[in-house]
Coordinates of C-alpha atoms in Angstrom, one line a residue:
M1 CA 98.2 58.7 160.7
S2 CA 98.0 60.5 164.0
D3 CA 100.8 63.0 162.9
F4 CA 98.4 64.4 160.2
G5 CA 95.3 66.5 160.6
D6 CA 93.2 64.3 158.2
I7 CA 93.4 62.2 155.1
D8 CA 93.8 65.3 152.9
D9 CA 96.9 66.3 154.9
F10 CA 98.3 62.8 154.8
M11 CA 97.9 62.5 151.0
N12 CA 99.3 65.9 150.3
V13 CA 102.4 65.2 152.4
K14 CA 102.9 61.7 150.9
V15 CA 102.1 62.2 147.2
G16 CA 101.3 65.9 146.8
V17 CA 97.7 65.2 145.7
K18 CA 94.5 64.2 147.5
V19 CA 93.7 61.3 145.1
A20 CA 95.3 59.7 142.0
P21 CA 95.6 62.2 139.2
V22 CA 93.1 62.4 136.4
I23 CA 95.5 64.1 134.0
D24 CA 98.0 61.6 132.9
V25 CA 101.1 63.8 132.9
E26 CA 100.6 64.7 136.6
W27 CA 101.6 61.1 137.5
L28 CA 105.2 61.9 136.4
A29 CA 105.6 64.5 139.2
I30 CA 105.0 61.9 141.9
P31 CA 108.0 59.8 143.1
E32 CA 107.3 56.2 142.6
E33 CA 108.4 55.2 146.2
K34 CA 105.7 57.6 147.6
I35 CA 103.0 55.8 145.6
F36 CA 104.4 52.5 146.9
E37 CA 104.0 53.8 150.5
V38 CA 100.4 54.9 149.9
T39 CA 99.4 51.6 148.2
H40 CA 101.0 49.5 151.0
F41 CA 99.9 51.6 154.0
P42 CA 97.9 49.4 156.4
V43 CA 94.3 50.5 157.1
F44 CA 92.9 49.1 160.4
Y45 CA 89.6 51.0 160.5
D46 CA 87.9 53.1 157.8
A47 CA 84.2 53.4 158.6
A48 CA 83.4 55.9 155.9
G49 CA 85.7 54.2 153.3
E50 CA 87.3 57.5 152.4
I51 CA 90.9 56.4 153.2
T52 CA 90.5 53.1 151.3
Y53 CA 89.2 55.0 148.4
R54 CA 92.2 57.4 148.3
F55 CA 94.7 54.6 148.6
N56 CA 93.0 52.4 146.1
S57 CA 92.8 55.2 143.5
F58 CA 96.6 54.6 143.0
K59 CA 96.3 50.8 142.8
K60 CA 95.0 51.0 139.2
Y61 CA 98.7 51.6 138.3
Y62 CA 100.1 54.2 135.9
P63 CA 98.3 55.2 132.7
D64 CA 99.9 53.4 129.7
D65 CA 101.9 56.4 128.4
V66 CA 103.2 57.2 131.9
W67 CA 104.3 53.5 132.3
I68 CA 106.0 53.6 128.9
K69 CA 107.8 56.9 129.7
R70 CA 109.1 55.5 133.0
L71 CA 110.1 52.2 131.4
A72 CA 112.0 53.9 128.6
Y73 CA 113.9 56.1 131.0
Q74 CA 114.9 53.3 133.4
L75 CA 116.0 51.1 130.5
Q76 CA 118.2 53.9 129.3
E77 CA 119.7 54.2 132.8
V78 CA 120.4 50.5 132.9
W79 CA 122.2 50.8 129.6
K80 CA 124.1 53.9 130.7
W81 CA 125.3 52.5 134.0
N82 CA 126.4 49.3 132.3
V83 CA 128.1 50.4 129.1
Q84 CA 129.4 53.9 130.2
Y85 CA 130.4 53.1 133.7
V86 CA 130.5 49.5 135.0
T87 CA 131.8 47.8 131.9
R88 CA 134.5 50.5 131.3
S89 CA 135.7 50.0 134.9
V90 CA 135.9 46.3 134.4
N91 CA 137.7 46.6 131.1
R92 CA 140.4 48.7 132.7
G93 CA 140.8 46.3 135.5
D94 CA 139.3 48.5 138.2
V95 CA 137.0 46.0 139.9
V96 CA 136.7 48.2 143.0
T97 CA 135.1 51.1 141.0
A98 CA 133.0 48.5 139.1
G99 CA 131.8 47.1 142.4
L100 CA 130.8 50.6 143.6
L101 CA 129.0 51.4 140.4
W102 CA 127.3 48.0 140.4
G103 CA 124.9 49.4 143.0
K104 CA 123.6 52.1 140.6
F105 CA 123.3 49.6 137.8
A106 CA 121.4 47.2 140.2
E107 CA 119.1 50.0 141.4
H108 CA 117.9 50.9 137.9
T109 CA 117.8 47.2 136.9
M110 CA 115.3 46.6 139.8
K111 CA 113.2 49.6 138.9
V112 CA 112.9 48.2 135.4
G113 CA 111.7 44.9 137.0
F114 CA 109.0 46.6 138.9
L115 CA 107.8 48.4 135.8
L116 CA 107.7 45.1 133.8
N117 CA 105.6 43.6 136.5
R118 CA 103.4 46.7 136.7
E119 CA 104.2 47.1 140.3
Y120 CA 105.4 50.3 142.2
G121 CA 108.9 50.1 143.5
P122 CA 109.8 51.2 147.1
Y123 CA 112.7 53.4 148.1
E124 CA 116.2 52.0 148.2
K125 CA 116.1 50.4 151.7
W126 CA 113.4 47.9 150.6
L127 CA 114.1 47.8 146.9
Y128 CA 115.9 44.4 146.7
K129 CA 113.7 42.7 149.3
E130 CA 110.5 43.7 147.5
F131 CA 112.1 43.0 144.1
R132 CA 112.7 39.4 145.0
K133 CA 108.9 39.0 145.5
L134 CA 108.2 39.9 141.9
S135 CA 106.6 37.0 139.9
L136 CA 108.3 38.1 136.6
L137 CA 112.1 37.8 136.7
G138 CA 112.4 38.7 140.4
N139 CA 114.3 35.6 141.3
E140 CA 116.4 35.3 138.1
V141 CA 117.5 38.9 138.0
G142 CA 117.7 39.1 141.8
E143 CA 120.2 36.2 141.8
L144 CA 122.4 38.0 139.2
I145 CA 122.4 41.2 141.3
A146 CA 123.5 39.3 144.4
R147 CA 126.3 37.6 142.4
G148 CA 127.6 41.0 141.3
I149 CA 127.9 42.0 145.0
H150 CA 129.8 38.9 146.0
N151 CA 131.8 38.3 142.8
P152 CA 132.8 41.6 141.2
L153 CA 135.1 39.8 138.7
E154 CA 132.0 38.4 137.1
I155 CA 130.3 41.8 136.6
S156 CA 130.7 42.1 132.9
I157 CA 129.1 38.6 132.4
L158 CA 126.3 39.5 134.8
T159 CA 125.3 42.8 133.1
K160 CA 125.0 40.9 129.8
A161 CA 122.9 38.3 131.4
V162 CA 120.6 40.9 133.0
E163 CA 120.2 42.7 129.7
D164 CA 119.5 39.4 127.8
L165 CA 116.7 38.6 130.2
Y166 CA 115.1 42.0 129.9
I167 CA 115.4 42.1 126.1
H168 CA 113.7 38.7 125.9
E169 CA 110.9 40.0 128.0
L170 CA 110.6 43.2 126.0
E171 CA 110.4 41.2 122.8
R172 CA 107.7 39.0 124.3
M173 CA 105.7 42.1 125.2
G174 CA 105.8 43.2 121.6
F175 CA 108.2 46.2 121.9
E176 CA 110.6 46.9 119.0
Q177 CA 114.0 48.5 118.8
T178 CA 114.8 51.9 117.1
E179 CA 118.3 52.0 115.6
V180 CA 120.7 54.6 117.0
P181 CA 122.3 56.2 113.9
G182 CA 126.0 56.9 114.3
A183 CA 126.2 55.4 117.8
A184 CA 129.7 55.7 119.3
Y185 CA 129.4 52.2 120.7
P186 CA 129.6 48.8 119.0
K187 CA 126.2 47.5 117.8
S188 CA 126.3 44.7 120.2
T189 CA 126.3 47.1 123.2
V190 CA 123.4 49.4 122.2
Q191 CA 120.6 46.9 122.0
L192 CA 119.0 47.9 125.3
L193 CA 119.4 51.6 124.4
E194 CA 117.6 50.9 121.1
Y195 CA 114.7 49.3 122.9
S196 CA 114.5 52.3 125.2
I197 CA 114.2 54.6 122.2
G198 CA 111.8 52.3 120.5
I199 CA 109.6 52.2 123.6
Y200 CA 109.7 55.9 124.0
N201 CA 108.6 56.4 120.4
T202 CA 105.3 54.6 121.2
I203 CA 104.2 57.3 123.6
K204 CA 101.0 58.9 122.2
N205 CA 100.6 61.8 124.5
P206 CA 102.9 64.7 123.4
E207 CA 102.8 66.3 126.8
I208 CA 104.2 63.1 128.4
K209 CA 106.8 62.8 125.7
R210 CA 108.1 66.4 126.4
F211 CA 108.0 65.9 130.2
S212 CA 111.5 66.1 131.6

């Protein structure tokens, strides 16, 4: 921490606040990977306990509505990158494009995994490595992601397998779907999107609902 004047400077640079927000909506303005850094930063000496206090204030994890908001968003992104991009590329026989887009699908898939585990996700360089450590679905989904890299011809099967694992877990957690009226996609392809909407609808704080 020698490049910073004090713990206040360090926290302001890293997460934009001196301590974890008290107002729930303010959590949404902090990039998740920055919180990961703060909660994983090694502390070798802290006589006053102030540094430990600041870091630990974030270890309580997101308030429930913030967690739900982030989960709903990431589920929608997983659905979008699968149905609108990856699957369409596969269906037209363009496995090169599908392979390139697989990275974005995988990124959002892993971010969902961190949220389901109630763990902060790191930035992209460490995302897969840390994802494989997750106790809930880290190995199962991690294997599917790796297969998509090595076997692009299997991508359409693998996206379905990923979605099925996550839908099963969302059901186990008690979340429900909200039907998408007049969806321009077959019913079988919008299940994850319906979960995203259903989860979003459980947010109680209107300010968090409105936050873009």
